[in-house]
mmCIF file of C-alpha atoms in Angstrom:
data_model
loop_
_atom_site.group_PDB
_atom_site.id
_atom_site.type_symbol
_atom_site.label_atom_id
_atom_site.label_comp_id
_atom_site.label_asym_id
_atom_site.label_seq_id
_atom_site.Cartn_x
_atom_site.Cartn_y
_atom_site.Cartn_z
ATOM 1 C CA UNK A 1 72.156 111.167 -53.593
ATOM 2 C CA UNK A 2 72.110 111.137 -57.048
ATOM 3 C CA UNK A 3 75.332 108.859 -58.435
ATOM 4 C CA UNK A 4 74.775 109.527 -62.284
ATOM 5 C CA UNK A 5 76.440 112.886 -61.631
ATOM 6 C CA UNK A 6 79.960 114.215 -62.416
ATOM 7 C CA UNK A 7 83.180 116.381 -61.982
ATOM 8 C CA UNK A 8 82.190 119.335 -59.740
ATOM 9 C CA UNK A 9 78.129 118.669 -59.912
ATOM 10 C CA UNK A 10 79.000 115.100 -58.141
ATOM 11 C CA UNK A 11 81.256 116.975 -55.417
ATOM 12 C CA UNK A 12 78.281 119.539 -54.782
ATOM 13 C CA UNK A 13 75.790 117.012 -54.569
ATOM 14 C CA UNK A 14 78.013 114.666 -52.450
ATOM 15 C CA UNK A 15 78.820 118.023 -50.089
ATOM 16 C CA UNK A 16 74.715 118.619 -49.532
ATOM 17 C CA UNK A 17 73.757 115.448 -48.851
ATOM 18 C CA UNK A 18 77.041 115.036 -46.409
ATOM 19 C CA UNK A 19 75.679 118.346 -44.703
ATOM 20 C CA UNK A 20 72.138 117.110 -45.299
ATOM 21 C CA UNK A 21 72.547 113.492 -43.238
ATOM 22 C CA UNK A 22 74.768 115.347 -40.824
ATOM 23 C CA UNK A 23 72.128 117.494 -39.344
ATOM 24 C CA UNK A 24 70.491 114.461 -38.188
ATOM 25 C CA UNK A 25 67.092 113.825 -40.240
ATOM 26 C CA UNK A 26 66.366 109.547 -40.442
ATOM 27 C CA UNK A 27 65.025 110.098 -43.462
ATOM 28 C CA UNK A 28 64.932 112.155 -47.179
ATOM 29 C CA UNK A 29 60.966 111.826 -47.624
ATOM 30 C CA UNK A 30 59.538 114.937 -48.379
ATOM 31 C CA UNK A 31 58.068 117.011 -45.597
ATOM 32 C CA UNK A 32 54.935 115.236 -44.254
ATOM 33 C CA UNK A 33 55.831 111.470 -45.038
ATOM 34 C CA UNK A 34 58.184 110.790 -42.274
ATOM 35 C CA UNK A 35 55.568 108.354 -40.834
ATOM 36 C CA UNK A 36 55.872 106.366 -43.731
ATOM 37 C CA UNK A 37 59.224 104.161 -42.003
ATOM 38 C CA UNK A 38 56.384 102.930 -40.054
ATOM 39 C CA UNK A 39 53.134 101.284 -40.166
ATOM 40 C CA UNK A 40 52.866 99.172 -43.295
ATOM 41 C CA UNK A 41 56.109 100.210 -44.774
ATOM 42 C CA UNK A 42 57.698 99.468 -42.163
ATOM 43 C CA UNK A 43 55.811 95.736 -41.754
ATOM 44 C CA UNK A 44 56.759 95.363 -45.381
ATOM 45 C CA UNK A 45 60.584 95.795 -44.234
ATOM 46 C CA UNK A 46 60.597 93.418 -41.315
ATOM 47 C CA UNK A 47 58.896 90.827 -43.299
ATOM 48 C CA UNK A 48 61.733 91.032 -45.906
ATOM 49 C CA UNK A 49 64.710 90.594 -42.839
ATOM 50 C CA UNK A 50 62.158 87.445 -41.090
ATOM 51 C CA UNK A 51 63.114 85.466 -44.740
ATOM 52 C CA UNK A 52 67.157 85.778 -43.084
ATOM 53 C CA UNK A 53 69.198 83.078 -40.765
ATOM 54 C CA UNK A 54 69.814 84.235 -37.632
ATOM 55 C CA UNK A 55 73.265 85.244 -38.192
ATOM 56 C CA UNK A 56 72.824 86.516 -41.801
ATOM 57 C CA UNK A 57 75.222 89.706 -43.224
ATOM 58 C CA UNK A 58 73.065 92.265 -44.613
ATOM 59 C CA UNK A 59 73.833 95.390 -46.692
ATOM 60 C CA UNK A 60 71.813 98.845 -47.043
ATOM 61 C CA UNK A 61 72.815 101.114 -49.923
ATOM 62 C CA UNK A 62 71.996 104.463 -50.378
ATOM 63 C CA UNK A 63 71.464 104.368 -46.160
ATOM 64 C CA UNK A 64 71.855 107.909 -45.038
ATOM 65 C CA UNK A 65 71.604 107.975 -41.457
ATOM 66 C CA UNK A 66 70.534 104.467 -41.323
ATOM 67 C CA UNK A 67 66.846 104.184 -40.815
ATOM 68 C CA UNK A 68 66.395 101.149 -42.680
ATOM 69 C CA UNK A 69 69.707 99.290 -40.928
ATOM 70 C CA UNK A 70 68.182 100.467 -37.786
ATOM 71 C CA UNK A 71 64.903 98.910 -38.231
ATOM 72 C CA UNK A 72 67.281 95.742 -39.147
ATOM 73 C CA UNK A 73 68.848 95.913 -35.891
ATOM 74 C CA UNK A 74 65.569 96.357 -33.938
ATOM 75 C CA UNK A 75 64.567 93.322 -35.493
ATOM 76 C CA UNK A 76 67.865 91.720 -35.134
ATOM 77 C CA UNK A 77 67.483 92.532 -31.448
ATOM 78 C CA UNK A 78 63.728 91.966 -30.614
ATOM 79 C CA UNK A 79 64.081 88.400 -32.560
ATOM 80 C CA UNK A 80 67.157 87.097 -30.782
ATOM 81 C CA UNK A 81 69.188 87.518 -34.217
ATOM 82 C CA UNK A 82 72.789 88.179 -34.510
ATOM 83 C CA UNK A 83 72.539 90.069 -37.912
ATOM 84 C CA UNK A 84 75.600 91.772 -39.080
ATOM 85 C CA UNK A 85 74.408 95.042 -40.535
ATOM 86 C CA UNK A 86 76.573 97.112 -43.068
ATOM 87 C CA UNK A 87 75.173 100.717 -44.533
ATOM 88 C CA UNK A 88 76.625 102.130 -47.661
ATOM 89 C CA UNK A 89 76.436 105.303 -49.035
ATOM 90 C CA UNK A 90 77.708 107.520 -51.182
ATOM 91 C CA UNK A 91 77.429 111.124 -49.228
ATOM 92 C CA UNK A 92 79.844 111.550 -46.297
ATOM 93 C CA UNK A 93 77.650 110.081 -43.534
ATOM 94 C CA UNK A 94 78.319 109.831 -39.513
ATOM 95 C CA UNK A 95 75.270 108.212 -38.392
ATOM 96 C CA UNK A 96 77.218 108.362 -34.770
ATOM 97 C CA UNK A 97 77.903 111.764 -34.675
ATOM 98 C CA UNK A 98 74.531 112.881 -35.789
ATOM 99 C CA UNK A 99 72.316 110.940 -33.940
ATOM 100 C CA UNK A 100 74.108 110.113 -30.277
ATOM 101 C CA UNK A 101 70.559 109.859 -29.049
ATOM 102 C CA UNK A 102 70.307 106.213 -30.898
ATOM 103 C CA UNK A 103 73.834 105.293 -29.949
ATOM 104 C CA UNK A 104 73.338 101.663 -28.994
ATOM 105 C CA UNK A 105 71.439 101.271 -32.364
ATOM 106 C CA UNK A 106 74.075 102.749 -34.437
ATOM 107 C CA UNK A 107 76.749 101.042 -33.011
ATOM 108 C CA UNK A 108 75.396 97.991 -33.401
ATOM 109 C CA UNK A 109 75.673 98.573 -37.586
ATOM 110 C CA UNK A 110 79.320 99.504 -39.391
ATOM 111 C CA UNK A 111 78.890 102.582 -41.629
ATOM 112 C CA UNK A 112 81.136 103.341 -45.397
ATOM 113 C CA UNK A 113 80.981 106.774 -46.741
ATOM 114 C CA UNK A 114 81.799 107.571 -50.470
ATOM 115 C CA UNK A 115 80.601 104.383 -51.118
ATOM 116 C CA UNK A 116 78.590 104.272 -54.307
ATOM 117 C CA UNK A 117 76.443 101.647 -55.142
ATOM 118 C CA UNK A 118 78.055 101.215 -58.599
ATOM 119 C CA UNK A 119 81.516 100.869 -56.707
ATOM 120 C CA UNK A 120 81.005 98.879 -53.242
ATOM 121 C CA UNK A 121 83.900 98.346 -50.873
ATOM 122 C CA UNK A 122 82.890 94.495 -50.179
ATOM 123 C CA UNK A 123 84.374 90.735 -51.148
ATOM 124 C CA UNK A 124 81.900 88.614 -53.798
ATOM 125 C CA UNK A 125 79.160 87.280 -52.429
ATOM 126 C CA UNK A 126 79.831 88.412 -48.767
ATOM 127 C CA UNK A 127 75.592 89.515 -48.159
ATOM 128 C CA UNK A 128 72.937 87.615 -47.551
ATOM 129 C CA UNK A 129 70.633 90.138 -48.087
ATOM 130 C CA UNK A 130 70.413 93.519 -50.113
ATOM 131 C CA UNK A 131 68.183 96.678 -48.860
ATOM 132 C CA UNK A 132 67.747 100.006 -49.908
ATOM 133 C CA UNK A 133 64.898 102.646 -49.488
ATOM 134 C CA UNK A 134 64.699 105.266 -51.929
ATOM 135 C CA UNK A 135 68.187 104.456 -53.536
ATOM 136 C CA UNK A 136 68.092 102.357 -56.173
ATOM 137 C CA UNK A 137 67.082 104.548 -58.501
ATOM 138 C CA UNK A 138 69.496 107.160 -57.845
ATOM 139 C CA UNK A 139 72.114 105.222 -59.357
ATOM 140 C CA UNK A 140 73.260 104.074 -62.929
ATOM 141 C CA UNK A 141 70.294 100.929 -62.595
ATOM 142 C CA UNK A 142 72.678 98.884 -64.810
ATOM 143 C CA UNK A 143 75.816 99.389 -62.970
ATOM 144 C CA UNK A 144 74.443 99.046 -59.715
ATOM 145 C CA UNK A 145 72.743 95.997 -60.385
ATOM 146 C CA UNK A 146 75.483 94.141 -61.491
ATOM 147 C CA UNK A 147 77.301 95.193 -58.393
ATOM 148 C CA UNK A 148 74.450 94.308 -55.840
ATOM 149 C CA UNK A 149 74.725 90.757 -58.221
ATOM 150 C CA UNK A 150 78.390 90.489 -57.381
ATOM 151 C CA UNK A 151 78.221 90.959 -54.024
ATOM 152 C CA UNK A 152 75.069 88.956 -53.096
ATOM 153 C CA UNK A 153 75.728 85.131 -52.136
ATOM 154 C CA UNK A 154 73.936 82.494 -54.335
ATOM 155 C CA UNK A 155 70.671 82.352 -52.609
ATOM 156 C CA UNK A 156 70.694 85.998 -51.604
ATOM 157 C CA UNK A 157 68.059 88.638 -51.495
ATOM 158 C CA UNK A 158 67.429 92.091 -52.156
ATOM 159 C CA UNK A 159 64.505 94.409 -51.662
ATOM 160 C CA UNK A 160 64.281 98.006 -52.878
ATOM 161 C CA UNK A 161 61.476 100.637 -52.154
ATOM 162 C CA UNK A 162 61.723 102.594 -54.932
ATOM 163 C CA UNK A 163 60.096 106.080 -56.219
ATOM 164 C CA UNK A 164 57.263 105.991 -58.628
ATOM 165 C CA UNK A 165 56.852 108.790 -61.174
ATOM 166 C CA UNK A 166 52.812 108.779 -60.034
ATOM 167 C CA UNK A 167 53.340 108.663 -56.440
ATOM 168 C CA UNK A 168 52.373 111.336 -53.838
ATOM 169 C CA UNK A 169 55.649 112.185 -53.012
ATOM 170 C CA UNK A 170 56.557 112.843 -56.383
ATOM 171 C CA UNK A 171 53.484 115.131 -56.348
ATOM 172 C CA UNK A 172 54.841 116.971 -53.302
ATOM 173 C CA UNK A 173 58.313 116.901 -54.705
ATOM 174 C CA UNK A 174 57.383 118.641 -57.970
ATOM 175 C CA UNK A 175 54.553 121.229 -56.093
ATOM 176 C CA UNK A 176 58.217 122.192 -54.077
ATOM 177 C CA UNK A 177 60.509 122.789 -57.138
ATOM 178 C CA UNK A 178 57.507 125.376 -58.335
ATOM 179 C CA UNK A 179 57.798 126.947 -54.697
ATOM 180 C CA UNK A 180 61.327 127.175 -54.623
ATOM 181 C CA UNK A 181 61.474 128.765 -58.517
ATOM 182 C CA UNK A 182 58.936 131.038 -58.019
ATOM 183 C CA UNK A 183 60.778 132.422 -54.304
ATOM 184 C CA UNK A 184 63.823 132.593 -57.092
ATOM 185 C CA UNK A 185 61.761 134.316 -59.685
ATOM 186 C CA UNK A 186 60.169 136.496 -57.386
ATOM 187 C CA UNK A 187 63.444 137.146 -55.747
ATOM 188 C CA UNK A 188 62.722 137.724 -51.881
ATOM 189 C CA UNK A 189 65.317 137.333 -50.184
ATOM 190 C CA UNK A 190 67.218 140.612 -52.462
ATOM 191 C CA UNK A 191 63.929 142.291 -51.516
ATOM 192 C CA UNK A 192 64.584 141.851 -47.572
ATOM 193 C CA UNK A 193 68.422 142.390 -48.051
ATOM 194 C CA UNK A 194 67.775 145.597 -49.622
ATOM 195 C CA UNK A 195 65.137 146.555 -46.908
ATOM 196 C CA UNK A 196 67.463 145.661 -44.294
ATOM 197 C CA UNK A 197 70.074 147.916 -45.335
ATOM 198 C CA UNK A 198 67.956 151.088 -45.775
ATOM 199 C CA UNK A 199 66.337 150.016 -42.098
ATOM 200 C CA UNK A 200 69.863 149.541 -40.917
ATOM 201 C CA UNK A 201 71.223 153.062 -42.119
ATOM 202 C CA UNK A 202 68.348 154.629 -40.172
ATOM 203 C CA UNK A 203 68.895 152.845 -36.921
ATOM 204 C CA UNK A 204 72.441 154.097 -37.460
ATOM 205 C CA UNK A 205 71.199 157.706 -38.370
ATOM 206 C CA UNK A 206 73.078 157.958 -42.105
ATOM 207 C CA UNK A 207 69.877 158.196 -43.383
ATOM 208 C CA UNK A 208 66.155 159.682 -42.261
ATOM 209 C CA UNK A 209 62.708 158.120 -40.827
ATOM 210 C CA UNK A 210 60.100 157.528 -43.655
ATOM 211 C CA UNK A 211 62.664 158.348 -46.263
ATOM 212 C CA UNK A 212 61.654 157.491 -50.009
ATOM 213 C CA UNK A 213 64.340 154.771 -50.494
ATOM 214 C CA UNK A 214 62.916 152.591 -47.668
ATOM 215 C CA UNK A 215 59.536 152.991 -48.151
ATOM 216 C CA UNK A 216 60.053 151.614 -51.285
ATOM 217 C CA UNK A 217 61.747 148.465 -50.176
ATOM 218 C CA UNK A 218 59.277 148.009 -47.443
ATOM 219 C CA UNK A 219 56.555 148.387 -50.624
ATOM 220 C CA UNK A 220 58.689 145.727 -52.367
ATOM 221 C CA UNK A 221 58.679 143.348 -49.887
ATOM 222 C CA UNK A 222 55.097 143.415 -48.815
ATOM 223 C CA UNK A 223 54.277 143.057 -51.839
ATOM 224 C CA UNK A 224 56.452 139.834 -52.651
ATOM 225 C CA UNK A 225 55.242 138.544 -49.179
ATOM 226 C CA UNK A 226 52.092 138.718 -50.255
ATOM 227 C CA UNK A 227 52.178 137.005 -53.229
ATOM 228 C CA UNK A 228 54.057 133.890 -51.380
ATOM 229 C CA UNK A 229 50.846 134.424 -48.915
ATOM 230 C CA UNK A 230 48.321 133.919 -51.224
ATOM 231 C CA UNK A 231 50.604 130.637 -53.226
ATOM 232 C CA UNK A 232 50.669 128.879 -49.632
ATOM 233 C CA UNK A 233 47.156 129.508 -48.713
ATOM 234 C CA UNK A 234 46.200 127.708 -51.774
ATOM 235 C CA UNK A 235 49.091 124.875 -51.884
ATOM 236 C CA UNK A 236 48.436 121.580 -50.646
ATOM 237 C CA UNK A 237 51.640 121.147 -49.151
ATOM 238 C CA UNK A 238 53.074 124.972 -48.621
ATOM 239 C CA UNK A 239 56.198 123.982 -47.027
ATOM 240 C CA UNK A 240 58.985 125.931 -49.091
ATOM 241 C CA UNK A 241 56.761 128.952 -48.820
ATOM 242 C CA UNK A 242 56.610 129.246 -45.521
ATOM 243 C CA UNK A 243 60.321 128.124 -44.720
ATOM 244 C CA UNK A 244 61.000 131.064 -47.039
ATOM 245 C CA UNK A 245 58.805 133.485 -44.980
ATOM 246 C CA UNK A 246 59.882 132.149 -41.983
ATOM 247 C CA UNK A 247 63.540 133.374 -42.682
ATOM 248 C CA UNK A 248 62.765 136.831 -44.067
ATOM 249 C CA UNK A 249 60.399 137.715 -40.832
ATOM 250 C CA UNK A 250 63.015 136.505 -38.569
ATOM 251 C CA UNK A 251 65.519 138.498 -40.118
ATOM 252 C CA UNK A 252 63.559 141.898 -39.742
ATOM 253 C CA UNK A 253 62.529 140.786 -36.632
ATOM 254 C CA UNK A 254 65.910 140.709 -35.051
ATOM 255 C CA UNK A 255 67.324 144.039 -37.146
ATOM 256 C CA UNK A 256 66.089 145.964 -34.496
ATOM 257 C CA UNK A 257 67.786 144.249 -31.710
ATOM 258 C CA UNK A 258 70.776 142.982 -33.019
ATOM 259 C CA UNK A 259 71.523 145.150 -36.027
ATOM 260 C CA UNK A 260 71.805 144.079 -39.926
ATOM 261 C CA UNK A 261 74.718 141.237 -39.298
ATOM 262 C CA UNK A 262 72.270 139.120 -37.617
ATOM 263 C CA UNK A 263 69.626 140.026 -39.508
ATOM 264 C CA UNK A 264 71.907 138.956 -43.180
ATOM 265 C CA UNK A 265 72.710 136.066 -41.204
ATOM 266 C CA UNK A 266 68.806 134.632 -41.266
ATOM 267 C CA UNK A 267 68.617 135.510 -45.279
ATOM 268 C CA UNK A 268 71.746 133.765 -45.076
ATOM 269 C CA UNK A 269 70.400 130.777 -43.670
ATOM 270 C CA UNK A 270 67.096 130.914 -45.706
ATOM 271 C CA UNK A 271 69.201 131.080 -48.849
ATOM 272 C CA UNK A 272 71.594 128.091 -47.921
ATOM 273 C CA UNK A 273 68.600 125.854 -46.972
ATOM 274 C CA UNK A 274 66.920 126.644 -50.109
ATOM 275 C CA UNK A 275 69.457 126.047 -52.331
ATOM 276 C CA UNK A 276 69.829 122.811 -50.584
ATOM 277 C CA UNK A 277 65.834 121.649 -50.910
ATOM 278 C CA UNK A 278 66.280 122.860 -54.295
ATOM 279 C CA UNK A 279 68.392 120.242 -54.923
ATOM 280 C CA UNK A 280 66.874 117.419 -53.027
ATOM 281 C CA UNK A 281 63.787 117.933 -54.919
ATOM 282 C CA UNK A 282 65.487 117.772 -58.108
ATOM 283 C CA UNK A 283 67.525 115.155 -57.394
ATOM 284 C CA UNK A 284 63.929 113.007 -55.971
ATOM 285 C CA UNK A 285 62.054 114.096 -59.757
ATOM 286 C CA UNK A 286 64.906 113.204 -61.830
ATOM 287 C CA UNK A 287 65.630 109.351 -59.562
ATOM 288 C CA UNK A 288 62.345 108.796 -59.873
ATOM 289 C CA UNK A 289 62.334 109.478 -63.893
ATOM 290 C CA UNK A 290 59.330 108.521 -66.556
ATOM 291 C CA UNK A 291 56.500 106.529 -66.272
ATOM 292 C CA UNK A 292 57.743 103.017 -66.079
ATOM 293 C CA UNK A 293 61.297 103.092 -64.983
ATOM 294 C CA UNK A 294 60.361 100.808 -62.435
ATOM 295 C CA UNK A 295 59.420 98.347 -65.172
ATOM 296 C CA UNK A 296 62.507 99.435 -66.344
ATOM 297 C CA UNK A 297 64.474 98.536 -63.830
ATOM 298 C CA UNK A 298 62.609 95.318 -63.150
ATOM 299 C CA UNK A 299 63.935 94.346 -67.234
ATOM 300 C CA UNK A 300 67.816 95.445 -66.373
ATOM 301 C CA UNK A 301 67.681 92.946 -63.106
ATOM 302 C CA UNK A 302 65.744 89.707 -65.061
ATOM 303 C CA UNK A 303 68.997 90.252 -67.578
ATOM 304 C CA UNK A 304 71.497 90.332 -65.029
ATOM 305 C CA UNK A 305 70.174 87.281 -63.928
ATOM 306 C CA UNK A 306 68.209 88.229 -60.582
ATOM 307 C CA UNK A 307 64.961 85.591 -60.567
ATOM 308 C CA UNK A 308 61.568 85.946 -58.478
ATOM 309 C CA UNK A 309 61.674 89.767 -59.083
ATOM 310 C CA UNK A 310 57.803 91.274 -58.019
ATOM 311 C CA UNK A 311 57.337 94.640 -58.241
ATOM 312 C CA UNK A 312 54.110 95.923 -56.822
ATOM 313 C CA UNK A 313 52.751 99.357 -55.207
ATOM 314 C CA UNK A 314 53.149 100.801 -51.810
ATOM 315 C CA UNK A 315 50.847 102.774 -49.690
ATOM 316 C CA UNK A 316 50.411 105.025 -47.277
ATOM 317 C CA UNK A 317 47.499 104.433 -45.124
ATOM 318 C CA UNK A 318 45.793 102.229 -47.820
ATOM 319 C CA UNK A 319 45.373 104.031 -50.640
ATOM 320 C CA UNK A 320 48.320 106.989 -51.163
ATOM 321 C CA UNK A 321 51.003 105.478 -53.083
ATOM 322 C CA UNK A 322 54.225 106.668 -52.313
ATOM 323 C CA UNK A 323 56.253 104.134 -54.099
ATOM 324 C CA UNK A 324 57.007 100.863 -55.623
ATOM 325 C CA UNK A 325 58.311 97.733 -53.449
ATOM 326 C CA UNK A 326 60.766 95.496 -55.812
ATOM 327 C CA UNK A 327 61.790 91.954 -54.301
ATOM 328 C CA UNK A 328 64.454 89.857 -56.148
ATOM 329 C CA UNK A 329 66.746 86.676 -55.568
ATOM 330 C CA UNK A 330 70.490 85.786 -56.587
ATOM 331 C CA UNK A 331 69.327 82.351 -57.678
ATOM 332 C CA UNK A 332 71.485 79.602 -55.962
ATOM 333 C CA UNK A 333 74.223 77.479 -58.060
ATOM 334 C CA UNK A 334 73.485 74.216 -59.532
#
């Protein structure tokens, strides 16, 4: 989540992603780059945790539901390790609750929610190692820096996977925020609301078959359902729309059977969920900023002192970039 907010935009932000993490996703990619915490991202990561002694203390900020700690701990395990894996983040997380079904994974790492990267709840120098995928740039770069710096031993390590304001999931990101405005603009779920409550008057006989009122809400929403149609048929990646869509059929679909409360509830739920993309996707374009914050960012660490720093490109099978890989060291004393 995004740690540059405040006041009551910070507690909404902190609330969705608590809510987010809690339903049990590993990830925050966008829709269709789940894969990407494997093949040759995921090579990239166990490379970085091969560079650690066997019974190194490692952090990972902006964790979530631990994806990145867990591929620690698979590594830890697999490679006869003992790694002591810590995951920080700022949303209310409960990696055990959510995800039982990896139990003996997530116990094996110690979760701390409401902790922000600029803030961390750890002794100086206490890691050997620094992760964080998709994180670092949702925080203040300076402040967080000089945090990850304080709590790094001499000799320490950190590696970020960062977003890149060129990077396919970027483009995906931004091609969602014009789905999500235009289901606003367009304003579809009123237009089902409305039609369910002149279908629901009928099925309770307060108001007649075929009258005017209800044909033209049924007009209304075909018509607005048609229009999404035609934007997902021609979207590369179509997945607001039809989450959208997918609500407002359900809920006419079960009017009949179950009457308008169920049927509010689904318009309900499509509402809620996207409110909440809406603000995942914002909060992924504005982290990921202009062309060149990674630069940026690679500046702010070479003045707080950080030395070997490379910054290069990631991809998704060879040639999609969906990010940039930064590397760094806390260079040793003396």
């Amino acid at each position: 989540m995004f740690s540059a907010y405040t006041g009551s935009r910070l507690k909404e932000n902190q609330d969705f992603w608590g809510e987010y993490w809690a339903a049990g996703p590993l990830t925050s990619m966008v829709d269709g780059f789940e894969s990407n915490y494997r093949g040759e991202l995921r090579e990239r990561w166990l490379q970085f945790f091969s560079v650690f002694p066997a019974s190194a203390r490692l952090l990972d900020i902006g964790t979530g539901n631990g994806a990145i700690a867990m591929l620690a701990a698979e590594y830890s395990r697999s490679e006869q390790r003992d790694f002591e894996l810590h995951g920080a983040d700022l949303a209310l997380i409960d990696p055990r609750r959510s995800l039982k079904e990896k139990a003996e994974l997530v116990d094996s790492i110690t979760f701390h929610s409401a902790a922000a990267a600029e803030d961390l709840p750890f002794e100086d120098r206490w890691f050997d190692g620094v992760s964080g995928q998709y994180a670092l740039e949702y925080t203040r770069h300076k402040d967080a820096l000089a945090e990850l710096w304080r709590v790094l031993k001499p000799g320490g390590r950190a590696c970020f996977v960062m977003h890149d304001h060129g990077s396919e999931v970027l483009r995906r990101g931004r091609e969602q925020l014009r789905q999500i405005k235009l289901i606003e603009e367009l304003k579809f779920y009123d237009a089902v609301d409305a039609l369910i409550g002149q279908i629901g008057l009928m099925n309770e006989g307060r108001a007649t078959a075929g009258n005017e009122e209800a044909e033209k809400r049924r007009h209304q929403v075909n018509e607005i359902a048609a229009s999404l149609g035609a934007e997902a048929s021609s979207s590369f990646s179509p997945e607001s729309l039809r989450l959208a869509m997918g609500f407002g059929s359900r809920a006419l679909e079960v009017l009949g059977p179950k009457g308008m409360a169920s049927a509010r509830e689904q318009t309900a739920r499509g509402r809620k969920e996207l409110a909440g993309a809406r603000l995942r996707y914002e909060d992924l374009v504005r982290a990921a900023g202009p062309a060149g914050q990674s630069q940026a960012i690679v500046a702010l660490a070479q003045k707080q002192g950080f030395v070997d720093l490379v910054l290069e490109p990631v991809k998704h099978d060879s040639n999609v970039l969906i990010g940039q890989q930064l590397t760094m060291l806390r260079p040793r004393e003396g």
